[in-house]
Coordinates of C-alpha atoms in Angstrom, one line a residue:
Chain A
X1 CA -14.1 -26.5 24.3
X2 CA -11.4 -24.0 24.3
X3 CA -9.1 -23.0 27.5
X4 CA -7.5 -19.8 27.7
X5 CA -4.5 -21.3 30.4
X6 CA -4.3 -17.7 31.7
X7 CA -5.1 -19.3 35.1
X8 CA -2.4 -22.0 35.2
X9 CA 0.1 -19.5 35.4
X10 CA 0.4 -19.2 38.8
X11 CA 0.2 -22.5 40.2
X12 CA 2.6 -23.6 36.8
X13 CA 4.9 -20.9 38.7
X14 CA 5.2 -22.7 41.9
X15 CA 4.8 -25.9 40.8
X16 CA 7.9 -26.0 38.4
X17 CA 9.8 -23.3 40.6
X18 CA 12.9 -25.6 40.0
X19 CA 12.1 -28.4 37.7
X20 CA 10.6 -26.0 34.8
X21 CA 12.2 -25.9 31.1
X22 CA 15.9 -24.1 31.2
X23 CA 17.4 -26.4 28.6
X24 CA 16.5 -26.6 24.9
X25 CA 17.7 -28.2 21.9
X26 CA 16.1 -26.3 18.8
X27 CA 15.8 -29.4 16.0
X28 CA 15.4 -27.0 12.2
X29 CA 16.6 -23.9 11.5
X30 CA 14.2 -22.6 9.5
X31 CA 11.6 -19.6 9.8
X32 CA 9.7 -21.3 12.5
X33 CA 12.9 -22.2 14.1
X34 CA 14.7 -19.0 13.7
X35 CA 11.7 -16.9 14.9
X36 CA 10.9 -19.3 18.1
X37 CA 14.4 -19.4 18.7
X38 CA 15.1 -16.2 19.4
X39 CA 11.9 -15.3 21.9
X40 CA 12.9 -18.0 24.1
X41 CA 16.6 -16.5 24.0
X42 CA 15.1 -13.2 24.9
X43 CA 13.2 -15.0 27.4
X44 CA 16.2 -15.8 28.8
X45 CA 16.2 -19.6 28.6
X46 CA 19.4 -21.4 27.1
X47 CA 19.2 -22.7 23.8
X48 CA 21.9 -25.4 24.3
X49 CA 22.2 -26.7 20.6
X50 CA 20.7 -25.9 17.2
X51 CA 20.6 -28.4 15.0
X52 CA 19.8 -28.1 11.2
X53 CA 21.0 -30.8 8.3
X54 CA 22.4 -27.7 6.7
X55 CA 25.7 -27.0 8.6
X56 CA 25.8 -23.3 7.3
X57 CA 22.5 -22.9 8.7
X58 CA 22.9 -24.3 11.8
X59 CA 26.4 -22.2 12.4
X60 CA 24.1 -19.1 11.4
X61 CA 21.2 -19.7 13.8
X62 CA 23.6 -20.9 16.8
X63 CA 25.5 -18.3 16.6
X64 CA 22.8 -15.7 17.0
X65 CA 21.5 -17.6 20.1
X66 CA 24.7 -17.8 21.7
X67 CA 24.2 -22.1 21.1
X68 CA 26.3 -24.9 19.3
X69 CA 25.5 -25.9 16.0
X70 CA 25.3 -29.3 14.9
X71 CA 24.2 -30.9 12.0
X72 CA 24.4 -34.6 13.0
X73 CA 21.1 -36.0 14.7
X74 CA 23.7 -38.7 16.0
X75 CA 25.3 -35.5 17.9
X76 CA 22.6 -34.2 19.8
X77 CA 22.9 -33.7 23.1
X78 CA 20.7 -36.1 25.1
X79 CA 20.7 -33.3 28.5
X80 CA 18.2 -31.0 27.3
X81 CA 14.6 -30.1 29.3
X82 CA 12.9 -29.7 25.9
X83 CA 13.8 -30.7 22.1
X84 CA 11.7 -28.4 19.6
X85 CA 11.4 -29.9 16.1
X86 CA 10.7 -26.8 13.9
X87 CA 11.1 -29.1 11.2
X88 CA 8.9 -29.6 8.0
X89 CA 5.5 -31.5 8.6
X90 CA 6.9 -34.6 7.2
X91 CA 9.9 -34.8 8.3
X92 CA 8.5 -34.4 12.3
X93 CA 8.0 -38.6 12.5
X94 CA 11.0 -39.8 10.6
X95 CA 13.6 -37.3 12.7
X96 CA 11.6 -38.4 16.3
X97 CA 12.0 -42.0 15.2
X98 CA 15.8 -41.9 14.4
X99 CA 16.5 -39.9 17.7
X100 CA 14.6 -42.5 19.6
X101 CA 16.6 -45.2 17.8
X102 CA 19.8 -44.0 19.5
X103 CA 19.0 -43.2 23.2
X104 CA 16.4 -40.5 23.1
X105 CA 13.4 -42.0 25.2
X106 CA 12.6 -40.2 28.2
X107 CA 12.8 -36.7 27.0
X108 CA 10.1 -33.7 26.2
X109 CA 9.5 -33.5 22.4
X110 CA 7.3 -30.8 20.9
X111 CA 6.6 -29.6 17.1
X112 CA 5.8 -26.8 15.9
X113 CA 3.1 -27.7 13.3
X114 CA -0.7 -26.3 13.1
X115 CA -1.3 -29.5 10.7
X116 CA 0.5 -32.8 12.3
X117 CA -1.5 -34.4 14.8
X118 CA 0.3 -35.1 18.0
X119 CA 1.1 -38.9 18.2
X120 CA 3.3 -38.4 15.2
X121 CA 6.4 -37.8 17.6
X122 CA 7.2 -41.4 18.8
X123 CA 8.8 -40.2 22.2
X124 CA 6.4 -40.7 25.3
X125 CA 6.8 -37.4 26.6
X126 CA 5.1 -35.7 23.6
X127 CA 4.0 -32.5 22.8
X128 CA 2.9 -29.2 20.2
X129 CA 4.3 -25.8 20.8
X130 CA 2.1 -24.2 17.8
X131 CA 3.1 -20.6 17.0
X132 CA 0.4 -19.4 15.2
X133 CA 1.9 -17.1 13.0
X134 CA 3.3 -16.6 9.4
X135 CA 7.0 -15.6 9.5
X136 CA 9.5 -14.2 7.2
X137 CA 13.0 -14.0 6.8
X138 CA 14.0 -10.6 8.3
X139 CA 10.9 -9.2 10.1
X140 CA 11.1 -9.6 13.5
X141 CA 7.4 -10.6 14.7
X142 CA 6.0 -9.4 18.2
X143 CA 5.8 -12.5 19.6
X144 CA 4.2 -11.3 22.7
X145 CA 1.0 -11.0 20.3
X146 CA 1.4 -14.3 18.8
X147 CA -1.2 -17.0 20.1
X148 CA 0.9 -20.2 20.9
X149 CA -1.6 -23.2 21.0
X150 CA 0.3 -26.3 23.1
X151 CA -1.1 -29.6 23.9
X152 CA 0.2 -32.6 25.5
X153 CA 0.7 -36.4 26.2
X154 CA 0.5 -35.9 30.3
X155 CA -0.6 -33.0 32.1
X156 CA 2.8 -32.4 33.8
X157 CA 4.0 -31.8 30.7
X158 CA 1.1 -29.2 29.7
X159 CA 2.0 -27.3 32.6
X160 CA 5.6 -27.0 31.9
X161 CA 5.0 -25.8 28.5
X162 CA 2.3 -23.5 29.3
X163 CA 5.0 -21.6 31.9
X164 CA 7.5 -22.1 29.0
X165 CA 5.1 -20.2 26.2
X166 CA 3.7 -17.8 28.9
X167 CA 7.5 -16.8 29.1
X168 CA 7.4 -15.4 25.4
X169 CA 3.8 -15.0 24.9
X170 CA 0.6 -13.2 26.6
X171 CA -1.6 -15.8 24.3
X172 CA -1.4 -19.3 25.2
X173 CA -4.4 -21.9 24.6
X174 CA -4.4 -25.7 24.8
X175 CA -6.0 -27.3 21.9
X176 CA -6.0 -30.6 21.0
X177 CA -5.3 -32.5 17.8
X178 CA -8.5 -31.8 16.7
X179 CA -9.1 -28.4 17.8
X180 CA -5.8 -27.1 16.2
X181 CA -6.4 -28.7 12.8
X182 CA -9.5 -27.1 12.7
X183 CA -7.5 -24.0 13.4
X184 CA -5.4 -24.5 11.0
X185 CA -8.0 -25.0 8.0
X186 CA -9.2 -21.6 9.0
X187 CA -5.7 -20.0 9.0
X188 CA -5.4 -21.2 5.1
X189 CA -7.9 -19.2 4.4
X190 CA -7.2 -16.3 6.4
X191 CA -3.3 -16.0 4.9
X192 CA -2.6 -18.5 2.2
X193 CA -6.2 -17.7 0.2
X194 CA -6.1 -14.1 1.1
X195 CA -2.5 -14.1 0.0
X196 CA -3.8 -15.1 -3.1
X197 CA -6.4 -12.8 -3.6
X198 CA -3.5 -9.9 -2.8
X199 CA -1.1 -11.8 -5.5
X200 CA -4.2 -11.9 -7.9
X201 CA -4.9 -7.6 -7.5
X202 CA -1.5 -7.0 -8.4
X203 CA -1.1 -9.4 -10.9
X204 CA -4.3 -7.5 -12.8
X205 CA -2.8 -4.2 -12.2
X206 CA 0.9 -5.1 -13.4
X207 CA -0.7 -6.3 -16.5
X208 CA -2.0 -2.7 -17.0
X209 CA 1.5 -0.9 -16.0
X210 CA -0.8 0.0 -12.7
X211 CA 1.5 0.4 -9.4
X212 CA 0.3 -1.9 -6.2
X213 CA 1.1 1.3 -4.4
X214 CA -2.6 1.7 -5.3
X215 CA -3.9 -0.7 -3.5
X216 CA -1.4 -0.8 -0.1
X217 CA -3.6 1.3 1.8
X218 CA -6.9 -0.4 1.0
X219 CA -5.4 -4.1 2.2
X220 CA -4.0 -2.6 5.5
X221 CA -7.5 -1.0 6.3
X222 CA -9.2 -4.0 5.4
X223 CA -7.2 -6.0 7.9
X224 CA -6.9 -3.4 10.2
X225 CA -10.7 -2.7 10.4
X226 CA -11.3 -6.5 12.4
X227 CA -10.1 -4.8 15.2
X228 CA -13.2 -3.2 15.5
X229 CA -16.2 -5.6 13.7
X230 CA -16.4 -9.1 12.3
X231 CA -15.6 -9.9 8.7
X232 CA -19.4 -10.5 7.6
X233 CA -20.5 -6.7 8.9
X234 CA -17.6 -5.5 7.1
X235 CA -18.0 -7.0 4.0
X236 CA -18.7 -4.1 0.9
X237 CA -18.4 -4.6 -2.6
X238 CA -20.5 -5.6 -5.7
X239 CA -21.5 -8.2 -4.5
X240 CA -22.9 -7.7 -1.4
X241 CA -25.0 -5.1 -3.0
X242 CA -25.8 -7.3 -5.6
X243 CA -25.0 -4.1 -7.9
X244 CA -24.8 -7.0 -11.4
X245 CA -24.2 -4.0 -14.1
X246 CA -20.8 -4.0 -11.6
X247 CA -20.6 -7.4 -11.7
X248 CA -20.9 -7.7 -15.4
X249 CA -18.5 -5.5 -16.3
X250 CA -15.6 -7.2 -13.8
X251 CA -16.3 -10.4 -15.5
X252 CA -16.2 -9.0 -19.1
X253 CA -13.0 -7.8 -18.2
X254 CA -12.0 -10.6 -16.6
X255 CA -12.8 -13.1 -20.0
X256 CA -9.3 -13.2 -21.0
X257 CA -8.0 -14.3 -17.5
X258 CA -10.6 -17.2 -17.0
X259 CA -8.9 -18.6 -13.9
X260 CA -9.5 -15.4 -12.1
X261 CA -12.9 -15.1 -13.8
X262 CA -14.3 -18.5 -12.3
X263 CA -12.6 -17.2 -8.8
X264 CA -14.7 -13.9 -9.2
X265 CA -17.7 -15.8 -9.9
X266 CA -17.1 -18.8 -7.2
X267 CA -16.2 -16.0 -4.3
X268 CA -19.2 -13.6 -5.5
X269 CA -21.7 -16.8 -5.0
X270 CA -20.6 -17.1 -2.1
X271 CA -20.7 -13.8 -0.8
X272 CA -24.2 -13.4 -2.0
X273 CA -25.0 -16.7 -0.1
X274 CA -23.4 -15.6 3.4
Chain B
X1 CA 0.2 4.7 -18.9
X2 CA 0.2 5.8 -15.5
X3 CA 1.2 9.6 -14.7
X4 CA 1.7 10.4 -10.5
X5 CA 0.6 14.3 -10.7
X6 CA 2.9 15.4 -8.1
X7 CA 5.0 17.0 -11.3
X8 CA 1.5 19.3 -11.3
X9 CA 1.7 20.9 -8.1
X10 CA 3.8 23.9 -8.4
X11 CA 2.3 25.1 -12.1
X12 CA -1.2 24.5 -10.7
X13 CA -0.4 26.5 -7.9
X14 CA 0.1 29.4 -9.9
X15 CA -2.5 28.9 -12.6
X16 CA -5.3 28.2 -10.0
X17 CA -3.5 31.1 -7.0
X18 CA -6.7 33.1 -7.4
X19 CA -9.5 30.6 -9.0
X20 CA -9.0 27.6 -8.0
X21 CA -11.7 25.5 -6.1
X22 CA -12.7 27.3 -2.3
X23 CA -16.1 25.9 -2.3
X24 CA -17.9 22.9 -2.2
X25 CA -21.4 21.3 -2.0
X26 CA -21.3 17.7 -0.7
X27 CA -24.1 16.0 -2.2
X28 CA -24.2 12.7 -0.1
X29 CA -23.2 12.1 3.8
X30 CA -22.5 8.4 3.3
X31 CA -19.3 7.3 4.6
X32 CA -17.6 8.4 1.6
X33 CA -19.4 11.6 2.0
X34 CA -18.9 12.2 5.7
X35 CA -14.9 11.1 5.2
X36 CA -13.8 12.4 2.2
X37 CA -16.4 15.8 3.1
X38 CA -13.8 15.8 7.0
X39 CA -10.9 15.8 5.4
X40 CA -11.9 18.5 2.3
X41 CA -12.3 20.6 5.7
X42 CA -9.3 19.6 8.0
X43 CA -7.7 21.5 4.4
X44 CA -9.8 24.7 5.0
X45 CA -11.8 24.0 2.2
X46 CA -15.3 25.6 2.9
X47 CA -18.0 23.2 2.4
X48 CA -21.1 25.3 1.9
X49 CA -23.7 22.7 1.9
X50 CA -24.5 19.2 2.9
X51 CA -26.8 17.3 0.5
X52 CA -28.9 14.3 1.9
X53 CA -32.2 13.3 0.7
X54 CA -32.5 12.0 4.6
X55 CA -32.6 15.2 6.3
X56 CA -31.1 13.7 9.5
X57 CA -27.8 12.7 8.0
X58 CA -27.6 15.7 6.1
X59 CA -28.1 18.0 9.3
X60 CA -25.3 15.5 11.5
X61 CA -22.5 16.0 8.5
X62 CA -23.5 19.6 8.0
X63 CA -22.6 20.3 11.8
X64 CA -19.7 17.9 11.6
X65 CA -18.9 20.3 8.7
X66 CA -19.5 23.7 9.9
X67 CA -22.0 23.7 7.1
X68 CA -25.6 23.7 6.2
X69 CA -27.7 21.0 5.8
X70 CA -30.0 20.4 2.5
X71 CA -32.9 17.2 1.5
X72 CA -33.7 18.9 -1.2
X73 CA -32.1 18.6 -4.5
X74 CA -33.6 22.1 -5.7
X75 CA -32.2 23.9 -2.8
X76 CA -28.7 23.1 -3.5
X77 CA -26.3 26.8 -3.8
X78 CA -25.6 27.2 -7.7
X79 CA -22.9 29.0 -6.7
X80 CA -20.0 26.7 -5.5
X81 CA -16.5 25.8 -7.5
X82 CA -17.4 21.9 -6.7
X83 CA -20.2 19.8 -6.5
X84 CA -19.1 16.5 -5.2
X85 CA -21.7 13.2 -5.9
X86 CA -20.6 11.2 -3.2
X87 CA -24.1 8.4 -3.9
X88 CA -24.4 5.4 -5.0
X89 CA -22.9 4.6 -8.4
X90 CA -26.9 4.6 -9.4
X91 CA -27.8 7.5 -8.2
X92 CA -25.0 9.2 -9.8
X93 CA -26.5 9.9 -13.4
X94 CA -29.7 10.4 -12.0
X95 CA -28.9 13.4 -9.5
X96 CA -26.6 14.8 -12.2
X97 CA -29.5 14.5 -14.6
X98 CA -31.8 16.3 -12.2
X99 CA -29.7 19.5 -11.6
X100 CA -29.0 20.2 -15.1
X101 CA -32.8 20.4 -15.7
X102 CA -32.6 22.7 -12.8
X103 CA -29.3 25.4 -13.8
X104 CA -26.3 23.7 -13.2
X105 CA -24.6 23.5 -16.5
X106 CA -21.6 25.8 -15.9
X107 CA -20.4 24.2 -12.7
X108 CA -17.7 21.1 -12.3
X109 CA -19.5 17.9 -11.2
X110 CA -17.6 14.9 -9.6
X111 CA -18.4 11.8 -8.8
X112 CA -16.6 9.6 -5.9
X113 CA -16.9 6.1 -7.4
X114 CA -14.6 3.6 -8.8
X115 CA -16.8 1.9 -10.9
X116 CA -18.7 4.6 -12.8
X117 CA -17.8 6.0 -16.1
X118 CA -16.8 9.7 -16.1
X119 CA -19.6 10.7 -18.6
X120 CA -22.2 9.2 -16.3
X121 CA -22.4 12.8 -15.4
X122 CA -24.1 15.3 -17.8
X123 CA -22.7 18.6 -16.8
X124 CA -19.4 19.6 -19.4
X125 CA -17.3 19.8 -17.1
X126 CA -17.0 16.7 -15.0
X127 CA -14.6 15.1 -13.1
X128 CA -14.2 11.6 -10.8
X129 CA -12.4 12.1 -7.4
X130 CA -11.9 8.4 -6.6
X131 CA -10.3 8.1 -3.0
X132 CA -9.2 4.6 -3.0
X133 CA -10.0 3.2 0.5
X134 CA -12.8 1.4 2.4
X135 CA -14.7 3.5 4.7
X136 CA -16.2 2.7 8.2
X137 CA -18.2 4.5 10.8
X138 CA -16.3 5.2 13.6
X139 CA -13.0 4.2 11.7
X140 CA -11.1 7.8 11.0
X141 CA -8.7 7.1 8.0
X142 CA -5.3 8.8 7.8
X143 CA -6.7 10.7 4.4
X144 CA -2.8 11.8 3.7
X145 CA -2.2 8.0 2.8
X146 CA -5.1 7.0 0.5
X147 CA -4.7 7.3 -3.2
X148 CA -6.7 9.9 -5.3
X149 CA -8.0 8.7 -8.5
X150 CA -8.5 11.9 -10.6
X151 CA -10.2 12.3 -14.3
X152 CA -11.9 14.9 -16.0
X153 CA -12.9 16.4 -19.4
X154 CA -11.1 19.5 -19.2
X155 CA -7.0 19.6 -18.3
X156 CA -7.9 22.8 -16.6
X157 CA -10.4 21.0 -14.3
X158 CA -8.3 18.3 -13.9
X159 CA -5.3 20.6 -12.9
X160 CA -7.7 22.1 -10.5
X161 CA -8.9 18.9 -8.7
X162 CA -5.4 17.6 -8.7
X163 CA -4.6 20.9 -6.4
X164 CA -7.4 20.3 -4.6
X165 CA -6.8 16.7 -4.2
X166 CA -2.8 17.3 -3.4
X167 CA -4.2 19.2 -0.3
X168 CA -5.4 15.9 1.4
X169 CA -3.3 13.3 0.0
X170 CA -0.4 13.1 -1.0
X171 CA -0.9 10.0 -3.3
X172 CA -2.7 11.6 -6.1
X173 CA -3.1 9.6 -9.6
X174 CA -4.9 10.3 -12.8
X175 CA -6.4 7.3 -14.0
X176 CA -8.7 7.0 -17.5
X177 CA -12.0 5.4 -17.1
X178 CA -10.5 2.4 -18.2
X179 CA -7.5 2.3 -15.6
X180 CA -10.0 3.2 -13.0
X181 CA -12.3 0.2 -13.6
X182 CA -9.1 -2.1 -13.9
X183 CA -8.0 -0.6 -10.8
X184 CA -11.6 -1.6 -9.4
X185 CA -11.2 -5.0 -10.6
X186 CA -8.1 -5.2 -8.2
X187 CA -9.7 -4.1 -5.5
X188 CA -12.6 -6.4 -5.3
X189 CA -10.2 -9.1 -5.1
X190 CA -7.6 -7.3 -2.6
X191 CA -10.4 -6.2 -0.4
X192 CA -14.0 -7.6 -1.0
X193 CA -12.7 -11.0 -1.5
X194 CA -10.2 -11.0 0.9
X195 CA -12.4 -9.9 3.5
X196 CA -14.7 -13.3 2.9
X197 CA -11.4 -15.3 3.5
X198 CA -11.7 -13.7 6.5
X199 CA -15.2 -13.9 7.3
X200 CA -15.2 -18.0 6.5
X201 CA -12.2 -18.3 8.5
X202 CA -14.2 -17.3 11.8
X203 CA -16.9 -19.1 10.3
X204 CA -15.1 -22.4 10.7
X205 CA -13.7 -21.1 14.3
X206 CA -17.0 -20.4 15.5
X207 CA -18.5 -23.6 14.4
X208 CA -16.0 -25.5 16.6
X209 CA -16.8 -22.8 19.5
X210 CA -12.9 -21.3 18.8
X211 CA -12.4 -17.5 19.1
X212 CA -11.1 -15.5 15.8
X213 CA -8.8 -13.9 18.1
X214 CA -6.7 -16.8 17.3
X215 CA -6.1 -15.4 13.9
X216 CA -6.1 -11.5 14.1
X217 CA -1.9 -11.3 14.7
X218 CA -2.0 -13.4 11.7
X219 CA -4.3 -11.8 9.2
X220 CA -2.7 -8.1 10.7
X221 CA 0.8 -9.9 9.8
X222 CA -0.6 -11.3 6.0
X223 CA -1.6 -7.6 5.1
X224 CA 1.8 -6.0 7.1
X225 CA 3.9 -8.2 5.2
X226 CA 3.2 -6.6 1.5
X227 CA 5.3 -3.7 2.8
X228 CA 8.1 -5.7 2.5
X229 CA 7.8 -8.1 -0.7
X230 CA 5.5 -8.7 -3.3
X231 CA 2.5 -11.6 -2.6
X232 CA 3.4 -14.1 -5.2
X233 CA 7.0 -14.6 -2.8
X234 CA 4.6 -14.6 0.7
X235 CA 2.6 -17.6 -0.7
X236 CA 3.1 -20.4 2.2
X237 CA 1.0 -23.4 3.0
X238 CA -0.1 -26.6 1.8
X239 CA -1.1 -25.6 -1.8
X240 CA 2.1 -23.9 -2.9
X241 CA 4.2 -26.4 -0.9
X242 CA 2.1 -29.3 -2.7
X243 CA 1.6 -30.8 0.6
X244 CA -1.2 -33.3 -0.8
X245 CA -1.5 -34.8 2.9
X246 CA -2.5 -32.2 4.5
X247 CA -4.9 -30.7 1.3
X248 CA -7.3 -33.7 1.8
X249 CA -7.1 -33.3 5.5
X250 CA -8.4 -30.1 5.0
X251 CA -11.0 -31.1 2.2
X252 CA -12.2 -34.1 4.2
X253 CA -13.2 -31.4 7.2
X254 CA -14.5 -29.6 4.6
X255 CA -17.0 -32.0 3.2
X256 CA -20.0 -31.2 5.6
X257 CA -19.3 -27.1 4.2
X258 CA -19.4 -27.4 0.5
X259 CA -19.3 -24.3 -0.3
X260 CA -16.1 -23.5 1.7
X261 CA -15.1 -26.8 0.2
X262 CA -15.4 -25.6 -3.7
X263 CA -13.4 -22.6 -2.5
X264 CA -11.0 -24.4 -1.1
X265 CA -10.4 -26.3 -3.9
X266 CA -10.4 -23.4 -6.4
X267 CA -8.1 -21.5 -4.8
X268 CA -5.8 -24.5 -4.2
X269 CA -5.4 -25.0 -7.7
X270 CA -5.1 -21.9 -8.6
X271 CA -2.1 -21.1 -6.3
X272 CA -0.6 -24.0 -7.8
X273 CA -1.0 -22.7 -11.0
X274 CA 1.0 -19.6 -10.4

């Protein structure tokens, strides 16, 4: 089902020798934006405007890519090889559709989003450039290590992305619409719900004057340990040992915080059901 | 509520220059056992005996350990500072139990668990040496980093074990019983629970036939990020964005896994409510 597109990169090479990506117009300014922005400038292709509603934004983000700002979608510049909209998930259709109301028709489009399906940029030449990644304001990822899942409206297309995202990136895949949202499911519960389950330790310890310092080490081990086993052989705990005098006494304690009792109960079910 | 002991180190220095604790029987070569038993002898801590009621494990970690190996609870030396009860919270009172019947009333007993009461153990002078961390085979820990949970009955044997314990770590707390099982609280959810985020995240990949090496750079990145802010701020995704959409998108592909579904849904809500 799934492609690695390791192999396409040498024929993508020769094939788009002189008619690959140089020219792109980054459409947001966000953390997605930012972030992608700056491994394709490293990657030494020319961001040729960045374009963001929020003027300030756009002067901050063009400026650190060497690129023009703009904050008009009437003033975009209709020359580029590729127009990334790093925008949010909703806005993806409605800013597609009013660049296609003014001229923009036979140009590459891509989004950025792990949760919009593809036909929701109106432009023929359609596409996703999926960084899959959580990023923050003022951590600069590796993106060499970030998988960066593309897909498509024609295979051309495909190809030139793929050479484009093997430029900043040793993990490229194709998956489709269907393949990525499925992706993306999983990725809410492997940040957003284990997020959570971070914000909920410290939250019990502040509540006792305990420091998260505690617990620091014990989250980076736990992540750090995939490295070298799946999830399920690595799972310890109460629960998996079915130790219940344990179990009572975390759910006694737990009486006076019911939401994060019925969590305790719903995720230790579960575990004991895996 | 919460004292560091690093204020400790230089009076327990003194007080303990000639008795403080040189010798050690490990009863246990579990992975707290064999990691916690390592690092006691990276210090130069002499660890005169291994206990293991499997005579195989006790022989491996005694040769690890430049020490001799022991199956039988009535052979155990009388005659060292420390008798660590690195077993399952279970066996704890039990093994205690059996060496007092045998001699060992004068001698300071500690147990390794974060879950277990201090007077679990029958001996007077008891202790807990909780290292907060999740041990693997195969996975060496950086010891210096983990937090040290101390308690004991006696401020001279807690002085003692927090000079012993400064000589490994250099994150060394002394927690009540009741701080100790709050603390144990936490971790279940920063590490037992977030670990099945993680294991029902490949889950979902594998169904599809899509490899979890997709998310690693992102679950490495969720943990990596605490460094830098507190959890409640890194929340992203559809639940704290209220992106309705894309939350029944996800519970739709959810239907066929219902108990991935309920999960889902619970923790949905409950980021919302935070």
């Amino acid at each position: 089902m799934l492609k690695y597109l390791f192999c396409l990169k040498i024929s993508s090479e020769k094939m788009f020798d002189k008619e690959h990506i140089a020219k792109i117009v980054m459409i947001g300014a966000g953390n997605v934006g930012t972030h992608l922005g700056k491994a394709l400038r490293q990657a030494g292709l020319e961001i040729m405007q960045v374009y963001s509603r929020d003027p300030g934004k756009a002067k901050v983000l063009a400026l650190e890519l060497e690129s023009t700002p703009c904050h008009k979608l009437s003033e975009i510049f209709p020359t580029a090889d590729l127009y990334v909209l790093a925008v949010h998930d909703d806005a993806i259709g409605e800013v597609s559709r009013t660049l296609k109301k003014v001229a923009f028709h036979e140009q590459l489009f891509v989004h950025t989003s792990g949760a919009t399906p593809l036909d929701v940029i109106c432009q023929k030449r359609r596409g996703v450039l999926y960084p899959l990644q959580t990023f923050t304001v003022g951590r600069e990822p590796d993106f060499r290590e970030i998988p960066i899942c593309l897909d498509a409206a024609f295979d051309q297309d495909l190809q030139m992305l793929t050479y484009l995202a093997k430029r900043i990136s040793h993990k490229v895949f194709h998956l489709t619409d269907e393949q990525r949202s499925v992706v993306h499911v999983a990725a809410v519960f492997a940040n957003n719900f284990s997020n959570h389950m971070f914000h909920i330790a410290k939250d019990i310890l502040d509540q006792e004057g305990l420091p998260f310092a505690l617990l620091e080490p014990l989250i980076k081990e736990t992540a750090g340990k995939l490295e070298q086993g799946n999830p399920k052989e690595m799972q310890t705990g109460p629960a998996i040992r079915r130790d219940d005098e344990t179990i009572d006494r975390h759910l006694a304690y737990l009486k006076n915080l019911p939401r994060y009792r019925a969590i305790y109960e719903l995720l230790t079910k579960s575990i004991q059901q895996t």
